Each structure stands twice: as structure tokens, then as C-alpha cells.
Tab-separated table of C-alpha atoms in Angstrom:
chain	number	residue	atom	x	y	z
B	1	MET	CA	79.919	102.202	76.977
B	2	ARG	CA	81.869	100.778	79.894
B	3	PHE	CA	85.249	102.116	81.032
B	4	LEU	CA	87.756	100.994	83.628
B	5	HIS	CA	89.371	104.169	85.005
B	6	THR	CA	92.762	103.823	86.674
B	7	SER	CA	95.851	105.977	87.190
B	8	ASP	CA	99.065	106.537	89.138
B	9	TRP	CA	100.602	103.099	88.715
B	10	HIS	CA	104.076	104.525	89.501
B	11	LEU	CA	105.758	101.424	88.111
B	12	GLY	CA	109.230	101.034	89.591
B	13	ARG	CA	108.438	102.759	92.869
B	14	SER	CA	109.435	101.279	96.206
B	15	PHE	CA	107.797	101.686	99.612
B	16	HIS	CA	110.331	102.667	102.262
B	17	ARG	CA	113.012	100.772	100.297
B	18	VAL	CA	110.780	97.700	99.808
B	19	SER	CA	110.359	96.863	96.108
B	20	LEU	CA	106.744	96.946	94.948
B	21	LEU	CA	107.304	95.381	91.523
B	22	GLU	CA	105.685	92.100	92.570
B	23	ALA	CA	102.663	93.944	93.989
B	24	GLN	CA	102.442	96.108	90.869
B	25	ALA	CA	102.517	92.966	88.706
B	26	ALA	CA	99.655	91.549	90.802
B	27	PHE	CA	97.660	94.745	90.238
B	28	LEU	CA	98.182	94.567	86.474
B	29	ASP	CA	97.056	90.913	86.524
B	30	HIS	CA	93.938	92.126	88.357
B	31	LEU	CA	93.425	94.964	85.852
B	32	VAL	CA	93.493	92.675	82.816
B	33	ALA	CA	91.252	90.110	84.551
B	34	ALA	CA	88.760	92.839	85.549
B	35	ALA	CA	88.692	94.218	82.006
B	36	ARG	CA	87.769	90.753	80.739
B	37	GLU	CA	85.348	89.857	83.525
B	38	HIS	CA	83.386	93.097	83.316
B	39	ALA	CA	83.513	93.276	79.507
B	40	VAL	CA	84.883	96.813	79.499
B	41	ASP	CA	84.984	98.709	76.228
B	42	ALA	CA	88.140	100.656	77.112
B	43	VAL	CA	90.708	101.126	79.872
B	44	LEU	CA	91.557	104.721	80.821
B	45	VAL	CA	94.963	105.376	82.428
B	46	ALA	CA	95.174	108.968	83.699
B	47	GLY	CA	98.925	109.449	84.060
B	48	ASP	CA	101.956	108.574	86.194
B	49	VAL	CA	102.442	105.226	84.522
B	50	TYR	CA	106.026	105.240	85.777
B	51	ASP	CA	107.466	106.687	88.964
B	52	ARG	CA	110.205	108.618	87.210
B	53	ALA	CA	111.102	109.887	83.772
B	54	VAL	CA	113.781	107.227	83.228
B	55	PRO	CA	112.250	104.092	84.767
B	56	PRO	CA	114.192	100.922	85.632
B	57	LEU	CA	114.191	98.159	83.032
B	58	ALA	CA	112.052	95.865	85.212
B	59	ALA	CA	109.310	98.520	85.302
B	60	VAL	CA	109.444	98.964	81.505
B	61	GLU	CA	109.136	95.205	81.025
B	62	LEU	CA	106.148	95.119	83.371
B	63	PHE	CA	104.476	97.908	81.390
B	64	ASP	CA	105.239	96.159	78.087
B	65	ARG	CA	103.658	92.898	79.275
B	66	ALA	CA	100.542	94.730	80.444
B	67	LEU	CA	100.082	96.409	77.064
B	68	HIS	CA	100.485	93.092	75.244
B	69	ARG	CA	97.863	91.451	77.450
B	70	LEU	CA	95.360	94.292	77.018
B	71	ALA	CA	95.896	94.188	73.257
B	72	ASP	CA	95.477	90.389	73.229
B	73	ALA	CA	92.219	90.826	75.161
B	74	GLY	CA	90.993	93.232	72.482
B	75	VAL	CA	90.476	96.018	75.053
B	76	PRO	CA	91.317	99.500	73.708
B	77	THR	CA	93.419	101.505	76.149
B	78	VAL	CA	93.739	105.296	76.301
B	79	MET	CA	96.710	106.525	78.298
B	80	ILE	CA	98.316	109.873	79.149
B	81	PRO	CA	101.596	110.771	80.888
B	82	GLY	CA	101.566	112.359	84.324
B	83	ASN	CA	104.022	114.698	86.032
B	84	HIS	CA	106.275	111.738	86.971
B	85	ASP	CA	106.480	110.446	83.386
B	86	SER	CA	108.568	111.625	80.469
B	87	ALA	CA	105.935	112.282	77.810
B	88	ARG	CA	108.508	111.964	75.021
B	89	ARG	CA	109.799	108.624	76.246
B	90	LEU	CA	106.349	107.224	76.970
B	91	GLY	CA	105.215	108.270	73.502
B	92	VAL	CA	107.991	106.489	71.595
B	93	GLY	CA	106.333	104.162	69.087
B	94	ALA	CA	102.861	105.524	69.845
B	95	GLY	CA	101.839	105.483	66.175
B	96	LEU	CA	102.753	101.830	65.802
B	97	ILE	CA	101.299	100.809	69.175
B	98	GLU	CA	98.014	102.499	68.255
B	99	ARG	CA	97.446	99.804	65.623
B	100	ALA	CA	97.055	97.355	68.516
B	101	GLY	CA	94.423	99.535	70.171
B	102	ILE	CA	96.769	101.169	72.704
B	103	HIS	CA	96.398	104.944	72.391
B	104	LEU	CA	99.250	106.903	74.032
B	105	ARG	CA	98.247	110.570	74.020
B	106	THR	CA	101.501	112.327	74.908
B	107	ASP	CA	101.534	115.421	72.658
B	108	PRO	CA	99.939	118.550	74.218
B	109	ALA	CA	99.302	119.972	70.748
B	110	ALA	CA	97.006	117.031	69.957
B	111	CYS	CA	94.764	117.373	73.011
B	112	GLY	CA	91.834	118.406	70.795
B	113	THR	CA	92.125	115.252	68.669
B	114	PRO	CA	90.178	112.396	70.280
B	115	VAL	CA	90.349	108.653	70.185
B	116	LEU	CA	86.986	107.669	68.715
B	117	LEU	CA	85.227	104.658	70.213
B	118	SER	CA	81.845	103.355	69.091
B	119	ASP	CA	78.959	101.392	70.562
B	120	ALA	CA	75.327	100.793	69.622
B	121	HIS	CA	74.460	104.393	70.589
B	122	GLY	CA	77.101	106.123	68.480
B	123	GLU	CA	80.569	107.534	68.982
B	124	VAL	CA	82.381	108.453	72.160
B	125	ALA	CA	85.194	110.999	71.746
B	126	CYS	CA	88.013	110.264	74.224
B	127	TYR	CA	90.394	113.225	74.694
B	128	GLY	CA	93.749	112.643	76.377
B	129	LEU	CA	95.315	115.708	78.018
B	130	PRO	CA	98.899	114.863	79.003
B	131	TYR	CA	100.229	116.555	82.128
B	132	LEU	CA	100.694	120.211	81.147
B	133	GLU	CA	103.665	121.880	82.849
B	134	PRO	CA	102.541	125.540	82.633
B	135	SER	CA	105.959	127.110	82.043
B	136	LEU	CA	106.728	124.668	79.221
B	137	VAL	CA	103.428	124.882	77.299
B	138	ARG	CA	102.165	128.431	77.913
B	139	ASP	CA	103.482	129.669	74.547
B	140	ASP	CA	101.973	126.742	72.640
B	141	PHE	CA	98.586	127.431	74.226
B	142	LYS	CA	98.991	131.203	73.931
B	143	VAL	CA	98.073	131.990	77.536
B	144	ALA	CA	99.238	135.068	79.382
B	145	ALA	CA	99.981	133.411	82.720
B	146	ALA	CA	101.961	130.251	83.362
B	147	ARG	CA	99.280	128.752	85.596
B	148	HIS	CA	97.613	125.334	85.654
B	149	GLU	CA	94.135	126.814	85.300
B	150	ALA	CA	95.175	128.843	82.245
B	151	VAL	CA	96.809	126.002	80.302
B	152	LEU	CA	94.154	123.440	81.225
B	153	GLY	CA	91.469	125.946	80.288
B	154	ALA	CA	93.105	126.491	76.895
B	155	ALA	CA	93.384	122.726	76.355
B	156	MET	CA	89.720	122.257	77.242
B	157	ASP	CA	88.760	125.050	74.830
B	158	ARG	CA	90.296	122.908	72.085
B	159	VAL	CA	88.378	119.885	73.332
B	160	ARG	CA	85.071	121.765	73.365
B	161	ALA	CA	85.724	123.234	69.897
B	162	ASP	CA	86.362	119.779	68.437
B	163	LEU	CA	83.334	118.328	70.212
B	164	ALA	CA	81.080	121.133	68.922
B	165	ALA	CA	82.034	120.229	65.336
B	166	ARG	CA	80.979	116.588	65.802
B	167	PRO	CA	77.467	115.182	65.289
B	168	ALA	CA	74.925	116.108	67.936
B	169	GLY	CA	74.776	113.517	70.685
B	170	THR	CA	78.456	112.580	70.500
B	171	ARG	CA	79.447	111.583	74.026
B	172	SER	CA	82.772	112.677	75.467
B	173	VAL	CA	85.437	111.617	77.950
B	174	VAL	CA	88.530	113.549	79.037
B	175	LEU	CA	91.643	112.134	80.719
B	176	ALA	CA	93.671	114.678	82.693
B	177	HIS	CA	96.434	114.717	85.294
B	178	ALA	CA	95.990	117.632	87.682
B	179	PHE	CA	95.166	118.749	91.216
B	180	VAL	CA	91.503	119.740	91.033
B	181	THR	CA	89.986	121.858	93.800
B	182	GLY	CA	88.185	119.731	96.352
B	183	GLY	CA	90.499	116.756	96.012
B	184	ALA	CA	92.231	115.353	99.118
B	185	PRO	CA	96.024	114.936	98.693
B	186	SER	CA	98.430	112.384	100.212
B	187	ASP	CA	102.065	112.662	101.272
B	188	SER	CA	103.284	110.600	98.310
B	189	GLU	CA	102.305	112.997	95.514
B	190	ARG	CA	104.927	115.268	94.003
B	191	ASP	CA	104.150	118.960	94.466
B	192	ILE	CA	103.016	120.636	91.226
B	193	ALA	CA	102.284	124.081	92.685
B	194	VAL	CA	103.085	127.006	90.395
B	195	GLY	CA	103.376	130.422	92.018
B	196	GLY	CA	102.045	128.863	95.207
B	197	VAL	CA	98.911	127.599	93.424
B	198	ALA	CA	98.494	123.888	92.694
B	199	SER	CA	94.762	123.382	92.138
B	200	VAL	CA	92.348	124.151	89.325
B	201	PRO	CA	88.542	124.360	89.639
B	202	ALA	CA	86.453	121.417	88.455
B	203	ALA	CA	84.495	123.869	86.268
B	204	VAL	CA	87.445	123.984	83.865
B	205	PHE	CA	86.192	120.595	82.590
B	206	ASP	CA	82.596	121.709	81.967
B	207	GLY	CA	80.977	120.427	78.786
B	208	VAL	CA	82.092	116.774	78.782
B	209	ASP	CA	80.347	113.670	80.055
B	210	TYR	CA	83.138	112.135	82.160
B	211	VAL	CA	86.537	113.313	83.406
B	212	ALA	CA	89.020	110.583	84.376
B	213	LEU	CA	91.545	112.243	86.669
B	214	GLY	CA	94.969	111.195	87.868
B	215	HIS	CA	97.522	112.687	90.287
B	216	LEU	CA	95.885	112.398	93.709
B	217	HIS	CA	96.383	108.948	95.223
B	218	GLY	CA	93.035	108.572	96.985
B	219	ALA	CA	90.006	107.419	94.986
B	220	GLN	CA	87.437	110.188	95.201
B	221	ARG	CA	84.359	111.630	93.553
B	222	LEU	CA	84.395	115.404	93.064
B	223	THR	CA	81.137	115.290	91.098
B	224	ASP	CA	79.298	112.455	89.367
B	225	ARG	CA	81.250	113.328	86.230
B	226	VAL	CA	84.648	114.223	87.704
B	227	ARG	CA	86.524	111.509	89.607
B	228	TYR	CA	89.971	110.410	90.723
B	229	SER	CA	90.683	106.688	90.571
B	230	GLY	CA	93.633	107.061	92.933
B	231	SER	CA	96.734	104.875	92.928
B	232	PRO	CA	96.268	101.088	92.961
B	233	LEU	CA	98.774	100.717	95.815
B	234	ALA	CA	99.635	102.790	98.868
B	235	TYR	CA	102.858	104.761	98.414
B	236	SER	CA	103.015	106.445	101.834
B	237	PHE	CA	101.711	105.772	105.323
B	238	SER	CA	99.379	108.762	104.884
B	239	GLU	CA	97.377	106.412	102.635
B	240	ALA	CA	96.842	103.804	105.375
B	241	HIS	CA	93.157	104.769	105.613
B	242	GLN	CA	92.543	104.738	101.854
B	243	HIS	CA	90.539	102.046	100.116
B	244	LYS	CA	92.448	101.345	96.886
B	245	SER	CA	90.279	100.749	93.836
B	246	SER	CA	89.535	101.594	90.219
B	247	TRP	CA	86.318	103.083	88.846
B	248	LEU	CA	84.069	100.933	86.651
B	249	VAL	CA	82.117	103.569	84.743
B	250	ASP	CA	79.056	103.061	82.544
B	251	LEU	CA	78.390	105.919	80.119
B	252	GLY	CA	74.760	105.813	79.000
B	253	PRO	CA	73.335	106.748	75.580
B	254	GLU	CA	72.435	110.263	76.774
B	255	GLY	CA	75.692	110.796	78.668
B	256	GLU	CA	74.348	109.583	82.026
B	257	ILE	CA	76.950	108.176	84.437
B	258	ALA	CA	76.845	105.141	86.716
B	259	ALA	CA	80.035	104.176	88.525
B	260	GLU	CA	81.197	101.616	91.069
B	261	ARG	CA	84.549	100.921	92.692
B	262	LEU	CA	86.488	97.736	92.015
B	263	ASP	CA	88.842	96.765	94.831
B	264	CYS	CA	92.535	96.442	94.038
B	265	PRO	CA	94.571	93.590	95.538
B	266	VAL	CA	96.337	94.522	98.789
B	267	PRO	CA	99.902	93.131	99.049
B	268	ARG	CA	100.115	93.888	102.772
B	269	PRO	CA	97.969	96.166	104.992
B	270	LEU	CA	99.397	99.395	106.418
B	271	ALA	CA	99.246	100.359	110.079
B	272	ARG	CA	100.235	103.448	112.033
B	273	ILE	CA	100.786	102.728	115.710
B	274	ARG	CA	101.685	105.170	118.465
B	275	GLY	CA	102.756	104.919	122.104
B	276	THR	CA	105.695	104.127	124.325
B	277	LEU	CA	107.852	101.235	123.185
B	278	GLU	CA	106.792	99.041	126.099
B	279	ASP	CA	103.114	99.719	125.422
B	280	LEU	CA	103.488	98.868	121.726
B	281	LEU	CA	105.265	95.620	122.539
B	282	ALA	CA	102.649	94.543	125.077
B	283	ALA	CA	99.278	95.852	123.810
B	284	PRO	CA	96.999	92.887	122.847
B	285	ALA	CA	94.926	95.135	120.561
B	286	LEU	CA	97.911	95.570	118.230
B	287	ALA	CA	98.098	91.860	117.396
B	288	ALA	CA	96.070	92.595	114.250
B	289	HIS	CA	99.000	94.628	112.891
B	290	GLU	CA	101.733	92.044	113.358
B	291	ASP	CA	101.703	91.135	109.650
B	292	ALA	CA	101.268	94.728	108.400
B	293	TRP	CA	103.753	97.264	107.115
B	294	VAL	CA	104.089	99.419	110.209
B	295	GLU	CA	104.960	103.026	110.948
B	296	ALA	CA	105.632	103.270	114.682
B	297	THR	CA	105.661	106.592	116.513
B	298	LEU	CA	107.395	106.314	119.881
B	299	THR	CA	106.315	108.736	122.586
B	300	ASP	CA	108.886	107.752	125.229
B	301	ALA	CA	110.318	110.795	127.035
B	302	ALA	CA	113.826	109.387	126.432
B	303	ARG	CA	114.810	107.424	123.356
B	304	PRO	CA	114.844	103.708	124.274
B	305	LYS	CA	117.709	101.383	123.383
B	306	GLU	CA	117.544	99.408	120.129
B	307	PRO	CA	113.923	100.394	119.380
B	308	MET	CA	113.828	99.050	115.824
B	309	ALA	CA	115.241	95.654	116.748
B	310	ARG	CA	112.740	95.315	119.597
B	311	LEU	CA	109.806	96.459	117.461
B	312	THR	CA	110.600	94.098	114.589
B	313	ALA	CA	110.607	91.182	117.020
B	314	ARG	CA	106.829	91.695	117.277
B	315	PHE	CA	106.142	93.637	114.061
B	316	PRO	CA	108.621	92.137	111.550
B	317	HIS	CA	107.499	94.457	108.738
B	318	THR	CA	108.156	97.736	110.565
B	319	LEU	CA	109.411	100.176	107.927
B	320	SER	CA	109.296	103.585	109.594
B	321	LEU	CA	110.226	104.704	113.097
B	322	VAL	CA	109.292	108.192	114.321
B	323	PHE	CA	110.201	109.750	117.678
B	324	GLU	CA	107.732	112.224	119.187
B	325	PRO	CA	108.389	112.389	122.931
B	326	GLU	CA	105.383	113.412	124.990
B	327	ARG	CA	106.394	115.877	127.699
B	328	ALA	CA	104.393	117.386	130.512
B	329	GLU	CA	104.760	120.799	128.921
B	330	ASP	CA	106.067	122.112	125.619
B	331	THR	CA	109.837	122.555	125.913
B	332	GLY	CA	110.255	123.870	122.376
B	333	ALA	CA	112.409	120.849	121.593
B	334	ALA	CA	110.191	119.365	118.889
B	335	SER	CA	112.183	117.638	116.175
B	336	TYR	CA	113.144	119.515	113.039
B	337	ALA	CA	111.071	117.110	110.921
B	338	ARG	CA	108.049	117.604	113.171
B	339	ARG	CA	108.297	121.395	112.989
B	340	LEU	CA	108.431	121.268	109.189
B	341	ARG	CA	105.638	118.741	108.739
B	342	GLY	CA	102.876	120.037	106.515
B	343	ARG	CA	104.799	123.160	105.442
B	344	THR	CA	105.671	123.905	101.822
B	345	ASP	CA	109.141	124.776	100.559
B	346	GLN	CA	107.932	128.352	100.114
B	347	GLN	CA	106.749	128.592	103.736
B	348	ILE	CA	109.995	127.082	105.033
B	349	ALA	CA	112.040	129.610	103.045
B	350	GLU	CA	109.938	132.487	104.357
B	351	ASP	CA	110.382	131.189	107.914
B	352	PHE	CA	114.148	131.133	107.332
B	353	VAL	CA	114.128	134.773	106.201
B	354	ALA	CA	112.256	135.753	109.369
B	355	HIS	CA	114.672	133.692	111.533
B	356	VAL	CA	117.787	135.267	110.006
B	357	ARG	CA	116.395	138.778	110.382
B	358	GLY	CA	115.210	138.152	113.878
B	359	GLY	CA	112.057	140.030	113.069
B	360	PRO	CA	109.687	140.630	110.145
B	361	GLY	CA	109.515	137.960	107.478
B	362	ALA	CA	109.731	138.353	103.726
B	363	ASP	CA	107.656	141.105	102.160
B	364	GLU	CA	105.537	140.545	99.032
B	365	ALA	CA	108.369	141.380	96.615
B	366	GLU	CA	110.707	138.962	98.389
B	367	ARG	CA	108.033	136.268	98.465
B	368	ALA	CA	107.686	136.691	94.700
B	369	VAL	CA	111.438	136.226	94.283
B	370	LEU	CA	111.311	133.034	96.359
B	371	ARG	CA	108.335	131.711	94.372
B	372	GLY	CA	110.174	132.426	91.139
B	373	ALA	CA	113.290	130.624	92.358
B	374	PHE	CA	111.373	127.520	93.393
B	375	GLU	CA	109.457	127.497	90.114
B	376	ASP	CA	112.685	127.844	88.082
B	377	VAL	CA	114.249	124.904	89.920
B	378	ARG	CA	111.140	122.744	89.442
B	379	VAL	CA	110.846	123.550	85.727
B	380	ASP	CA	114.582	123.017	85.221
B	381	GLY	CA	114.181	119.580	86.804
B	382	ALA	CA	111.296	118.776	84.447
B	383	VAL	CA	113.334	119.882	81.417
B	384	ARG	CA	116.341	117.818	82.501
B	385	GLU	CA	114.163	114.717	82.925
B	386	VAL	CA	112.904	114.854	79.348
B	387	ALA	CA	116.154	116.020	77.731
B	388	PRO	CA	117.410	113.595	75.063
């Protein structure tokens, strides 16, 4: 059986205030064409269909057209919500839509109930695990700790129990939206850390033939059976080096896996350039980036006049301008943004405690209070997004 594994469409998202709807429409055209060309048996969409819980109307219309075209092509589609989606909103009309072969698996309680697909070698059980916010589903899954590993482990126990009751040789696929240990993150993914822990081990998915993951925006293979498709478009300059694609996966009669990457259309390349303003304006080697979306980091010791206007004269699609002066010696004057780069909210809060005290930082009890506060705010935000 052949699958096309994709995820993290983030319909409605912009890139540094530039609308990506046209590029997202081009990707969906590519997706439908690829499904036809490669005669796929099903499309797997592993979460973050939309960029926010209440998406703009243009994004909803784009999604609606894509579903109609997949249904018209006779290609079954299995889809789950991610941490950016509202599961309740995405799941509206799921029962009716399922009649057209579009399977929206948005209810955590139904994670052990598969979509059954068949080929000449028998059935394939496709289990959709919607994004599981630990604090919201821990009671339903009867786990002691509100942790990603605990709730995903409980969900997978239901999957394995259902699979064990099916005829021997039934092949299996799981869709999940999570940060799995070993995956490489990007700047554009929303933090899902709980209690300072974001990742779960790949072993939590043991016992199934293929795991179609979403959440991380870079396509990557954790094992032959556990893969991220990544996002079809770049959503931050940290993704400039990424090769955007979907996975074309062949599931053999004995559960063997063969997979290849299908390139996604690129609306405009990304480039990160660095140097003094005069060097950037004059360097012949940078001519290749004149039509790219550009993030320019200026290293001038003093901020030059009208840097953006001068840069856009050569690089008209410059979207981000960063100042990182290079000095002969460290003066301690690094920008606030630079000092915070790569640090979590928890680490920044602990640094603040140490700064205010002028001495020792937060102790373990205080760190626990800070973790609890951040988790409460994050969960409250998730609840507000899905509130009717």
C-alpha cells in the first residue's frame, strides 16, 4: 500500500508579514497532482492543518478546496489536528465528510479505533492520534503524570490492544503530532514543553509498521519506521537549509517499508547573509540571492544610515534585518534579543530571579513554581482557543 505522508501545512500563516496563501495553494495543487501521478492509496496529514485555532476564511476555503479535490480523485485521506489546530473546530462535520473518504480523527477517546484500508494483501489499520495536550487529557487516559510520554504511551496502549484483536498479519500505521527524541527542531515551531520536557522516546510507538509524524518542520528519518515529513514551506529563516518534501511510503505485504522524498514547490528561496552593509552591497558572490527572501545580519560597528532601504535596492525581498556589531573585544553590549536567543521562557525567568537577587538563582522549589506558572498559562491558552 502506498501513502503520501505530509504535515504542518499551517494554512493562513504568513512569513515575516508576507502572505503565503498563494504558495500554500501551489503546494496543495502539487499534493493532489502527486497523489494522482504516484497512484497513492491514501494521504496522511499529521497535524497543524491550520496555523491557529480560528483560521482566516481564506485558509478555510483553501482547505475546503483541497478536500474536494482529494475526494474527487478517489484518494482516501487520514488527518489529525496538531497543537496549532482546534480539534473541535477541525472535526466539525467529520462524520459526514468521512463518507467522501476524508477521515478527520480529532477525538482523543477514539485513538484506538482505526481507519481500515485494504489492498491485495489484506487490511491496513490506520490510527490517528490527535495532538494530546497532557493537562487536558490525563484524566481521560488515566495517567498519573501530565506528561507527553505518559499520555502518548496510554494512547499507544489502546492502539496495540486494538491491533492485537485483529487478524494476524494486519499491517498498521499511526499518525501522531509530537516532539520525538532525536528530531531536529526549527525556530518556527510552537513550544509544547510540559514541566520543561518536550520530547518523547521513539520507543513509545513500538509495535506498528509506520509512524507518520508531524510537528517538527524539517523532513527527517528517526528510524525506517518513524519519520517526520516536515512542513511543505519554510516558516522561519532557521529553515533556510531545509529541503522541503513529503514522504512517498510503500508498505509491503509483510510490513516492510520503502520510502522516498517528493520535492515540494519552492515559492522563493531563502538566504541568510552576514557582513558589513558595504560588503553586502558589493559582494559579487551574493548575486545568487538577489531574488531570494533575505535575512541580513549587519556587523557594522556603528549602525549605518537607512540600512533597509539600501539593502532592498539590491535585495528587494529582504524581510529581516539583524544588527550584531563585531567589536575587537566583548564589551558586554550584546543586544537583548541576542542574549536571549536559544533560551527558553523558563531559563529567562530563572535568569531574572538571579539578576534581581544579585546572587544565587532560583532553587528547585522556586523552579517548580515557575514551571507550574508557565504550564498553567500555556494550558489556559489552549483551553481559550477551543472554547465555544
